[in-house]
XYZ file of C-alpha atoms in Angstrom:
684
model
C 13.985 9.288 44.567
C 12.376 10.270 47.854
C 10.685 7.392 49.681
C 7.407 9.271 50.112
C 7.145 9.970 46.386
C 8.030 6.368 45.576
C 5.233 5.162 47.836
C 2.782 7.596 46.227
C 3.714 6.403 42.742
C 3.398 2.774 43.800
C -0.028 3.403 45.308
C -1.214 5.067 42.110
C 0.020 2.114 40.003
C -1.814 -0.389 42.198
C -5.121 1.439 41.820
C -4.831 2.542 38.189
C -6.890 0.951 35.431
C -5.150 -0.656 32.421
C -5.958 2.466 30.372
C -4.457 4.726 33.051
C -1.320 2.578 33.228
C -0.904 2.847 29.461
C -1.431 6.623 29.561
C 0.841 7.162 32.553
C 0.297 9.231 35.708
C -0.685 12.896 35.861
C 0.879 15.315 38.300
C -2.402 15.528 40.183
C -2.279 11.758 40.787
C 1.049 12.092 42.602
C 0.532 15.070 44.872
C 0.731 17.962 42.448
C 3.276 19.624 40.199
C 5.465 20.902 43.003
C 5.976 17.395 44.406
C 6.610 15.960 40.919
C 9.133 18.658 40.012
C 11.045 18.068 43.245
C 11.340 14.345 42.462
C 12.071 14.752 38.726
C 15.834 14.199 38.877
C 15.387 11.065 40.984
C 12.813 9.762 38.484
C 15.198 10.411 35.581
C 17.807 8.130 37.136
C 15.404 5.437 38.332
C 13.808 2.440 36.581
C 10.601 4.549 36.510
C 12.136 7.007 34.022
C 9.220 6.374 31.605
C 6.800 7.904 34.125
C 8.815 11.121 34.088
C 8.330 11.237 30.308
C 4.557 10.859 30.831
C 4.475 13.607 33.435
C 6.439 16.006 31.255
C 4.513 15.056 28.114
C 1.116 15.750 29.693
C 2.179 18.925 31.489
C 0.183 21.819 30.092
C 1.628 24.665 32.131
C 2.769 27.939 30.669
C 6.155 27.666 28.854
C 7.718 30.052 31.349
C 6.590 28.003 34.357
C 9.683 27.047 36.395
C 8.294 23.668 37.392
C 7.727 22.663 33.779
C 11.257 23.801 32.956
C 12.469 21.622 35.845
C 10.652 18.603 34.361
C 12.128 19.263 30.923
C 15.660 19.540 32.308
C 15.206 16.265 34.143
C 13.992 14.550 30.938
C 17.047 15.782 29.063
C 19.320 14.632 31.881
C 17.738 11.184 31.766
C 18.124 10.952 27.962
C 21.798 11.918 28.319
C 22.743 9.963 31.464
C 20.296 7.152 32.320
C 22.237 3.874 32.471
C 19.611 1.080 32.564
C 18.889 -0.169 29.079
C 15.381 -1.581 29.544
C 14.014 1.476 31.356
C 15.819 3.757 28.892
C 14.191 1.975 25.936
C 10.753 2.222 27.572
C 11.228 5.918 28.274
C 12.335 6.687 24.725
C 9.377 4.798 23.254
C 7.090 6.940 25.433
C 8.929 10.097 24.432
C 8.095 9.550 20.753
C 4.364 9.587 21.571
C 4.550 13.192 22.816
C 5.284 15.426 19.816
C 4.597 18.567 21.876
C 7.329 17.547 24.316
C 9.876 16.639 21.617
C 9.236 19.919 19.815
C 9.669 21.767 23.094
C 12.983 20.071 23.850
C 14.211 20.585 20.263
C 17.940 21.039 19.756
C 18.774 20.152 23.362
C 17.116 16.753 22.848
C 19.097 16.232 19.657
C 22.355 16.944 21.504
C 21.438 14.437 24.206
C 20.544 11.739 21.661
C 23.711 12.398 19.679
C 25.795 12.129 22.853
C 24.308 8.690 23.573
C 24.716 7.579 19.960
C 28.395 8.576 19.977
C 28.927 6.807 23.292
C 27.338 3.696 21.777
C 29.949 3.457 19.015
C 32.919 4.031 21.321
C 35.407 1.181 21.284
C 35.155 0.833 25.076
C 31.346 0.894 25.254
C 29.766 -1.817 27.410
C 26.921 -3.842 25.887
C 24.378 -1.742 27.853
C 25.862 1.558 26.676
C 25.993 0.290 23.076
C 22.348 -0.833 23.238
C 21.315 2.539 24.700
C 23.263 4.229 21.908
C 21.354 2.225 19.309
C 18.010 3.146 20.913
C 19.005 6.816 20.991
C 19.964 6.640 17.312
C 16.592 5.113 16.464
C 14.809 7.913 18.320
C 16.992 10.456 16.541
C 15.984 8.865 13.231
C 12.272 9.067 14.120
C 12.501 12.739 15.062
C 14.296 13.533 11.808
C 11.814 11.666 9.630
C 8.869 13.374 11.342
C 10.330 16.854 10.871
C 10.977 17.582 14.548
C 14.744 17.723 13.891
C 16.811 18.418 10.790
C 18.631 15.425 9.351
C 22.069 16.957 8.748
C 23.719 15.951 12.030
C 22.303 12.433 11.848
C 23.645 12.024 8.310
C 27.023 13.339 9.388
C 27.138 10.905 12.320
C 26.265 7.901 10.143
C 28.425 8.681 7.124
C 31.468 9.004 9.401
C 30.940 5.502 10.797
C 32.625 3.215 8.198
C 36.088 3.808 9.674
C 34.848 3.004 13.210
C 32.910 -0.200 12.632
C 35.754 -2.535 13.589
C 35.443 -1.402 17.216
C 31.643 -1.087 17.473
C 29.935 -3.455 19.916
C 27.525 -5.992 18.424
C 24.606 -4.455 20.342
C 25.050 -1.366 18.160
C 26.339 -2.999 14.957
C 23.392 -5.400 14.636
C 20.862 -2.573 14.862
C 22.627 -0.145 12.583
C 21.598 -1.722 9.228
C 17.882 -1.087 9.752
C 18.600 2.459 10.977
C 20.863 3.218 8.041
C 18.435 1.712 5.555
C 15.541 3.814 6.854
C 17.650 6.977 6.821
C 18.562 6.240 3.193
C 14.896 5.578 2.420
C 13.966 9.035 3.678
C 16.974 11.164 2.699
C 18.681 9.261 -0.166
C 22.287 10.012 0.799
C 24.248 7.379 -1.148
C 27.177 7.562 1.276
C 24.909 5.477 3.490
C 25.156 2.621 1.007
C 28.893 2.530 1.640
C 28.162 2.164 5.345
C 25.746 -0.687 4.626
C 28.390 -2.444 2.538
C 30.786 -2.208 5.471
C 28.123 -3.513 7.842
C 27.668 -6.517 5.550
C 31.232 -7.513 6.524
C 30.041 -8.153 10.101
C 28.581 -11.684 10.161
C 25.896 -10.832 12.721
C 24.761 -7.827 10.646
C 25.246 -9.340 7.182
C 21.648 -10.368 6.485
C 20.146 -7.081 7.699
C 22.671 -5.030 5.723
C 22.060 -7.106 2.598
C 18.296 -6.667 2.982
C 18.671 -2.889 3.248
C 20.959 -2.801 0.197
C 18.364 -4.782 -1.768
C 15.647 -2.358 -0.658
C 17.827 0.529 -1.838
C 18.072 -1.122 -5.253
C 14.300 -1.615 -5.252
C 13.750 2.075 -4.467
C 16.030 2.955 -7.352
C 13.900 0.722 -9.600
C 10.665 2.275 -8.342
C 12.071 5.702 -9.177
C 12.937 4.664 -12.751
C 11.254 6.406 -15.653
C 12.821 4.256 -18.383
C 13.739 0.658 -19.063
C 17.506 1.253 -19.064
C 17.236 2.648 -15.509
C 14.727 0.097 -14.297
C 16.255 -3.200 -15.379
C 19.662 -3.158 -13.620
C 18.148 -1.915 -10.360
C 15.288 -4.410 -10.444
C 17.571 -7.345 -11.226
C 20.040 -6.335 -8.525
C 17.232 -5.957 -5.980
C 15.849 -9.408 -6.788
C 19.270 -10.990 -6.580
C 19.877 -9.179 -3.293
C 16.716 -10.592 -1.726
C 17.719 -14.042 -2.979
C 21.109 -13.657 -1.306
C 19.446 -12.702 1.994
C 17.183 -15.768 1.733
C 20.219 -17.970 1.076
C 22.013 -16.401 4.037
C 19.080 -16.701 6.464
C 16.113 -18.907 5.599
C 13.988 -17.312 8.345
C 13.991 -13.889 6.648
C 10.287 -13.698 5.803
C 10.609 -10.028 4.853
C 13.157 -10.866 2.130
C 10.944 -13.737 0.974
C 7.991 -11.363 0.756
C 9.775 -8.784 -1.389
C 11.289 -11.480 -3.591
C 7.887 -13.075 -4.196
C 6.335 -9.668 -4.895
C 8.939 -8.942 -7.567
C 8.372 -12.378 -9.085
C 4.642 -11.632 -9.235
C 5.226 -8.284 -10.951
C 7.531 -9.951 -13.469
C 5.077 -12.755 -14.219
C 2.169 -10.403 -14.885
C 1.650 -10.276 -18.629
C 3.000 -13.780 -19.288
C 0.497 -15.981 -21.078
C 0.905 -18.707 -18.445
C -0.583 -17.394 -15.161
C 0.970 -20.208 -13.087
C 4.153 -18.317 -12.097
C 2.055 -15.334 -11.028
C -0.235 -17.466 -8.861
C 2.780 -19.259 -7.364
C 4.497 -15.960 -6.544
C 1.379 -14.517 -4.917
C 0.968 -17.668 -2.817
C 4.579 -17.363 -1.635
C 4.093 -13.661 -0.959
C 0.949 -14.225 1.096
C 2.640 -16.941 3.155
C 5.733 -14.781 3.769
C 3.697 -11.725 4.821
C 1.580 -13.780 7.224
C 4.664 -15.474 8.677
C 6.361 -12.115 9.134
C 3.303 -10.687 10.879
C 3.170 -13.713 13.170
C 6.867 -13.295 13.908
C 6.349 -9.653 14.908
C 3.025 -10.092 16.709
C 3.038 -9.511 20.439
C 6.240 -7.487 20.328
C 6.807 -3.752 20.433
C 7.074 -2.141 17.023
C 8.736 1.280 17.174
C 6.975 4.015 15.197
C 9.935 4.529 12.878
C 9.429 0.962 11.610
C 5.668 1.054 10.971
C 6.037 2.040 7.312
C 7.924 -1.183 6.585
C 5.001 -3.331 7.736
C 2.576 -1.256 5.653
C 4.826 -1.615 2.590
C 4.665 -5.419 2.720
C 0.865 -5.225 2.874
C 0.854 -2.863 -0.113
C 2.914 -5.332 -2.145
C 0.509 -8.112 -1.210
C -2.514 -6.043 -2.234
C -0.902 -5.117 -5.556
C 0.007 -8.736 -6.301
C -3.483 -9.998 -5.548
C -4.905 -7.271 -7.797
C -2.623 -8.467 -10.588
C -3.745 -12.055 -10.006
C -7.353 -11.025 -10.543
C -6.356 -9.195 -13.735
C -4.204 -11.998 -15.167
C -7.111 -14.097 -16.404
C -8.971 -11.384 -18.391
C -5.603 -10.179 -19.691
C -5.229 -13.399 -21.695
C -8.752 -14.748 -22.143
C -9.683 -15.092 -25.802
C -13.259 -14.099 -24.936
C -14.757 -12.171 -22.046
C -17.959 -13.850 -20.928
C -18.601 -11.019 -18.424
C -17.024 -7.931 -20.035
C -17.764 -5.546 -17.164
C -15.997 -7.804 -14.637
C -13.004 -8.244 -16.943
C -12.755 -4.499 -17.529
C -13.009 -3.792 -13.817
C -10.200 -6.235 -12.973
C -7.881 -4.757 -15.610
C -8.676 -1.197 -14.548
C -7.938 -2.075 -10.921
C -4.518 -3.417 -11.946
C -3.890 -0.420 -14.218
C -4.699 2.022 -11.454
C -2.707 0.033 -8.888
C 0.372 0.074 -11.087
C 0.111 3.830 -11.591
C -0.343 4.672 -7.914
C 1.685 1.991 -6.131
C 5.004 3.834 -5.918
C 3.289 6.846 -4.394
C 2.249 4.675 -1.408
C 5.482 2.740 -0.953
C 8.181 5.135 -2.120
C 6.872 8.597 -1.385
C 6.996 9.718 -5.014
C 5.085 9.564 -8.255
C 4.234 6.266 -9.955
C 7.198 5.234 -12.035
C 8.963 1.883 -11.882
C 6.013 -0.415 -11.268
C 3.964 1.485 -13.813
C 6.674 0.899 -16.423
C 6.169 -2.852 -15.907
C 2.377 -3.118 -15.620
C 0.982 -0.354 -17.780
C 2.172 -1.537 -21.234
C 0.871 -5.094 -20.684
C -2.661 -3.819 -20.000
C -2.618 -1.143 -22.693
C -1.307 -3.658 -25.203
C -4.290 -5.951 -24.477
C -6.674 -3.327 -25.849
C -4.353 -2.085 -28.542
C -3.956 -5.505 -30.134
C -7.636 -6.475 -29.949
C -10.210 -4.247 -31.641
C -13.103 -6.028 -29.908
C -11.737 -5.303 -26.448
C -11.093 -1.687 -27.367
C -14.687 -1.425 -28.617
C -15.897 -2.761 -25.265
C -13.853 -0.153 -23.421
C -15.175 2.607 -25.713
C -18.756 1.489 -25.121
C -18.297 1.194 -21.360
C -16.978 4.738 -21.170
C -19.825 6.012 -23.335
C -22.748 4.263 -21.659
C -21.801 2.846 -18.236
C -21.536 5.496 -15.474
C -19.419 3.212 -13.294
C -16.672 3.358 -15.949
C -17.327 6.807 -17.412
C -16.502 8.459 -14.068
C -13.471 6.253 -13.372
C -10.131 8.089 -13.621
C -8.195 4.902 -14.474
C -10.589 4.096 -17.316
C -10.239 7.609 -18.697
C -6.430 7.440 -18.504
C -6.327 4.029 -20.188
C -8.734 5.128 -22.917
C -6.743 8.308 -23.623
C -3.418 6.463 -23.712
C -4.674 3.841 -26.157
C -6.221 6.305 -28.611
C -3.214 8.594 -28.419
C -1.006 5.639 -29.379
C -3.298 4.643 -32.220
C -3.149 8.158 -33.599
C 0.611 8.443 -33.246
C 2.173 5.059 -33.907
C 1.679 2.115 -36.160
C 2.516 -1.465 -35.209
C 5.884 -1.479 -36.958
C 7.102 1.654 -35.246
C 6.121 0.261 -31.880
C 8.104 -2.892 -32.483
C 11.258 -1.066 -33.525
C 11.170 1.494 -30.727
C 10.083 -0.823 -27.954
C 13.324 -0.429 -26.026
C 13.459 3.344 -26.163
C 11.955 4.055 -22.753
C 9.114 3.555 -20.367
C 6.485 5.836 -21.874
C 5.499 4.034 -25.074
C 2.344 1.946 -25.225
C 2.132 -1.791 -25.688
C 5.904 -2.138 -25.752
C 6.860 -5.775 -25.752
C 10.170 -5.175 -23.989
C 8.455 -3.757 -20.915
C 7.403 -7.293 -19.906
C 10.810 -8.854 -20.580
C 12.855 -7.483 -17.706
C 15.335 -10.345 -17.511
C 15.845 -10.393 -21.295
C 16.609 -6.681 -21.224
C 18.906 -7.100 -18.247
C 20.813 -9.896 -19.958
C 20.983 -8.686 -23.561
C 20.734 -4.896 -23.342
C 18.184 -2.759 -25.150
C 19.406 -3.021 -28.731
C 19.849 -6.795 -28.851
C 16.694 -7.389 -26.822
C 14.688 -5.231 -29.243
C 16.036 -7.262 -32.149
C 15.119 -10.501 -30.379
C 11.573 -9.288 -29.715
C 11.222 -8.255 -33.343
C 12.049 -11.736 -34.681
C 10.998 -14.193 -31.949
C 7.356 -15.266 -31.501
C 5.731 -14.243 -28.189
C 5.748 -17.709 -26.626
C 9.524 -18.030 -27.154
C 10.046 -14.576 -25.687
C 8.197 -15.683 -22.567
C 10.159 -18.918 -22.303
C 13.433 -16.996 -22.479
C 12.200 -14.407 -19.976
C 11.169 -17.082 -17.501
C 14.470 -18.956 -17.817
C 16.642 -15.857 -17.506
C 14.623 -14.492 -14.608
C 14.859 -17.727 -12.645
C 18.433 -18.643 -13.570
C 20.171 -15.267 -13.539
C 18.098 -12.861 -11.479
C 15.890 -14.606 -8.957
C 18.495 -16.751 -7.274
C 21.770 -16.480 -5.415
C 24.008 -19.474 -4.988
C 26.773 -18.480 -2.613
C 24.742 -17.571 0.465
C 27.109 -14.614 0.889
C 25.493 -11.233 0.278
C 28.707 -9.314 -0.414
C 30.032 -12.009 -2.739
C 26.833 -11.812 -4.782
C 27.031 -8.017 -5.045
C 30.683 -8.150 -6.076
C 29.862 -10.750 -8.720
C 27.120 -8.505 -10.065
C 29.596 -5.625 -10.244
C 32.094 -7.725 -12.196
C 29.377 -9.067 -14.495
C 28.220 -5.555 -15.367
C 31.742 -4.675 -16.493
C 32.231 -7.913 -18.419
C 28.850 -7.471 -20.157
C 30.326 -4.526 -22.065
C 32.098 -7.100 -24.225
C 30.225 -8.392 -27.258
C 31.437 -11.884 -26.286
C 29.329 -11.823 -23.131
C 26.125 -12.677 -24.975
C 25.161 -16.137 -26.142
C 27.020 -19.114 -24.697
C 29.952 -17.133 -23.211
C 28.701 -15.146 -20.225
C 27.025 -17.981 -18.335
C 29.981 -20.388 -18.282
C 32.432 -17.631 -17.380
C 30.164 -16.590 -14.508
C 30.428 -20.123 -13.110
C 34.231 -19.934 -13.217
C 34.172 -16.427 -11.741
C 31.963 -17.486 -8.837
C 34.171 -20.493 -8.057
C 37.291 -18.302 -8.171
C 35.758 -15.814 -5.773
C 34.683 -18.567 -3.399
C 38.238 -19.940 -3.558
C 39.573 -16.532 -2.539
C 36.993 -16.241 0.263
C 38.019 -19.649 1.606
C 41.729 -18.925 1.474
C 41.318 -15.495 3.056
C 39.796 -17.213 6.097
C 41.572 -20.544 6.362
C 44.075 -20.975 9.171
C 47.089 -23.205 9.710
C 45.146 -25.873 11.623
C 42.548 -26.455 8.920
C 44.685 -25.697 5.884
C 47.746 -27.625 6.943
C 50.596 -28.047 4.484
C 48.333 -27.558 1.461
C 47.899 -23.853 2.239
C 51.279 -23.261 3.862
C 52.136 -20.925 0.961
C 49.687 -18.376 2.420
C 51.517 -17.965 5.738
C 54.763 -16.282 6.683
C 57.627 -18.707 6.246
C 60.725 -17.226 7.846
C 61.914 -15.222 4.844
C 61.402 -17.911 2.172
C 59.090 -16.606 -0.560
C 56.308 -18.926 -1.634
C 56.289 -20.128 -5.238
C 53.503 -20.070 -7.804
C 53.242 -23.868 -7.963
C 51.474 -24.402 -4.609
C 48.941 -21.710 -5.529
C 48.347 -23.356 -8.902
C 47.898 -26.796 -7.325
C 45.600 -25.540 -4.574
C 43.373 -23.640 -7.016
C 43.176 -26.557 -9.432
C 42.208 -28.908 -6.593
C 39.517 -26.463 -5.469
C 37.981 -26.334 -8.947
C 38.185 -30.126 -9.194
C 35.899 -30.498 -6.187
C 33.161 -28.246 -7.584
C 30.834 -28.040 -10.600
C 33.747 -27.634 -13.035
C 35.446 -30.921 -12.147
C 35.018 -32.454 -15.632
C 36.010 -29.340 -17.607
C 39.551 -28.831 -16.286
C 43.008 -29.250 -17.776
C 46.263 -28.394 -16.049
C 49.058 -26.711 -18.014
C 47.819 -27.450 -21.554
C 50.394 -26.622 -24.235
C 49.885 -24.768 -27.516
C 47.774 -22.055 -25.969
C 48.794 -18.693 -27.451
C 52.141 -20.345 -28.327
C 52.639 -21.058 -24.625
C 51.429 -23.087 -21.687
C 48.414 -21.925 -19.684
C 48.226 -22.821 -16.005
C 44.554 -23.872 -15.951
C 42.189 -24.366 -18.866
C 38.436 -24.631 -18.279
C 36.809 -26.027 -21.405
C 33.077 -25.755 -21.998
C 31.217 -26.956 -25.074
C 31.265 -23.635 -26.928
C 33.971 -21.691 -25.117
C 37.086 -22.138 -23.017
C 38.798 -19.899 -20.493
C 42.344 -19.760 -19.162
C 43.525 -18.913 -15.670
C 47.097 -17.692 -15.303
C 48.730 -17.957 -11.858
C 51.442 -15.499 -10.759
C 53.218 -14.395 -7.616
C 54.246 -10.812 -6.862
C 56.952 -9.846 -4.365
C 57.373 -6.136 -5.129
C 54.242 -4.345 -6.344
C 50.821 -5.925 -5.907
C 48.864 -2.748 -6.533
C 46.400 -2.599 -9.418
C 49.000 -0.946 -11.629
C 51.633 -3.468 -10.614
C 49.500 -6.534 -11.339
C 48.213 -5.089 -14.589
C 51.632 -5.806 -16.115
C 50.752 -9.533 -16.073
C 47.363 -9.047 -17.745
C 48.991 -8.992 -21.194
C 50.125 -12.607 -20.840
C 46.650 -13.668 -19.686
C 45.166 -11.820 -22.682
C 47.364 -13.743 -25.153
C 45.645 -16.980 -24.152
C 42.336 -15.504 -25.407
C 43.595 -14.768 -28.945
C 41.604 -17.540 -30.620
C 38.763 -17.847 -28.119
C 36.346 -15.801 -26.083
C 37.667 -12.498 -24.740
C 37.681 -13.449 -21.047
C 40.408 -14.743 -18.770
C 41.501 -14.709 -15.134
C 44.802 -13.710 -13.591
C 45.196 -15.233 -10.117
C 47.983 -13.390 -8.290
C 49.640 -14.427 -5.032
C 50.438 -11.180 -3.207
C 53.615 -11.569 -1.132
C 53.798 -7.856 -0.248
C 51.368 -7.889 2.686
C 52.197 -4.949 4.955
C 52.140 -5.027 8.735
C 48.676 -3.408 8.702
C 47.219 -6.354 6.794
C 46.099 -7.105 3.255
C 43.259 -5.430 1.332
C 39.888 -7.090 1.819
C 38.437 -9.618 -0.618
C 36.176 -7.126 -2.344
C 39.055 -4.767 -3.113
C 41.042 -7.660 -4.562
C 39.010 -8.560 -7.662
C 38.618 -6.233 -10.600
C 38.412 -6.201 -14.400
C 41.308 -5.041 -16.576
C 40.754 -4.235 -20.263
C 43.675 -5.146 -22.496
C 43.616 -3.867 -26.080
C 46.681 -4.163 -28.267
C 47.563 -2.144 -31.352
C 45.523 -2.973 -34.468
C 43.085 -4.944 -32.331
C 39.386 -4.186 -32.781
C 38.067 -5.140 -29.325
C 39.603 -5.312 -25.862
C 40.155 -8.494 -23.880
C 38.600 -8.619 -20.397
C 40.910 -10.047 -17.735
C 39.617 -10.479 -14.187
C 42.476 -10.024 -11.721
C 42.054 -11.916 -8.438
C 44.608 -11.012 -5.760
C 45.211 -13.509 -2.959
C 47.354 -12.313 -0.020
C 50.241 -14.511 1.091
C 52.795 -14.016 3.873
C 49.804 -13.438 6.134
C 50.759 -12.779 9.767
C 48.496 -13.913 12.595
C 45.642 -11.411 13.212
C 47.077 -10.591 16.651
C 50.228 -9.302 14.910
C 48.359 -6.892 12.608
C 48.942 -3.223 13.362
C 46.235 -0.585 12.989
C 46.856 1.585 9.912
C 47.252 5.297 10.368
C 43.993 7.246 10.212
C 43.286 8.836 6.880
C 43.283 12.649 6.871
């Protein structure tokens, strides 16, 4: 940059007011457009790159003016070539405040941003280049979500990333989860979820990737029209936020969403204490998160996230105000009670439109029936609503009151109490459905069994069961590992197809399943120094194949040190006319673990041949078992990852009514040192 122009710019900065510094210089402040255009390329390469963005963004010359074209070319050159991260980030943040400029640059700007993004994921990228690539990707995201650019190239860039993540610098990898999550939020390409799952394998990105996966589950729940769509997504979202909390206790955003979901779930319970507790936790988390972010720059593409947390807080506080009149036996001030319930009713119907960009669905499915049922079950309250609509203008002109009134009378004319009870699990559009407030019960038992439970159990027992299941199965994560929790949920969904999963079977087997997965996770990572002779069977041993016995002993010792220590037996006889390797005996059920080694074919089809033996041990007990297989076929390119090495096999023999469910857990042996692993050939 010419010395004269540098001195002029410095003189302007010294005399400018704070408002002028924030707005940036005008060409007239620096000697005119001719002088500015001549210095544009020097500005683009200098630490004052942001001032070039201001000058181009405020230039109002005719589109054909050569000096304006010179400014635009210099901006594009800076976006494509500038090599100082801090000044690049400042310039890009300024660029996003000039929509006229970004529209003018159009496709050329997209090419420049894409070039920087691609450079940022290159295996040889320096930390500065990787950080610039992440900033360029964020700007690309903002321009796509605001309609300046089409999203197709951004989606193509991101969905091609999973195979490149191993070589991506941390400066890019740690910022990708939030970018990918926001792109999924706007464009709903589910290939992005695969990318997030891969990002969760990177320790430094694990919490952010898990948070974005949980938000994706929450969006799926908010989109739900019916209970059978809502419950799995809602439970998975809540468990995902719990896993993020367990992974990183400072994640106030995860705490906020978790508390908000707890508040939604507790609305409608006769005891308002859980609702008040959840709202208190939500308020604290939101305030802590705001304090954490205060004073720092918040890019425009992230503003919606902050507003969403506030919307959850407002909804939860509205529900808190409505909880008391929802259950009061008598309304001392009927107009206040009606107003509180109508506020909650309207909030539930409109909430998803503010936070999810669509019509009110998932939250409405949870809140609406509880409020409608209050009036449906109590003729006095319905009479108060009728009178308010007939004689009180403040209610007669209220859309929420009209909608509530119409829904209640339509239900009265269409259904009787018995039909409502028997069809309560059929969807999200019936009125006063008891199942709509029992999310965890539905998630655990399924619609048919949950409907039967609701039909025969008194309301207070339903609430006790809902509270216990929500807290014990949905609203907590024990491992502190986000991917482990998601894999466990996947396995549980498959195992729940068995009729044996209900009652006293599923919970105990989940404990064994979690301990088995944690055993695999430990043994995948453990090295020779820490493992010593006890885990020598996992390492290459000069051509001598490891035996099953060391695996059996190591696994049994692992279980003995955990919560199952007093339930274990080693090699009990008379089990399916044979000897099981490990028996885990609970009060009402027992499970067998069979240990094997495989030297030839450790694929899914190859290991399935052993599932028959594991199934025999279930002949007189619950239909679940585990096959723990030591894989001695590890190729030079390395073993499959942990999450590809656990799956459910169904074994059903002739003349057998129901299948047995055998979880196969594959543990790689003969593991070479990581430095000896070769890169597998690229997939076509």
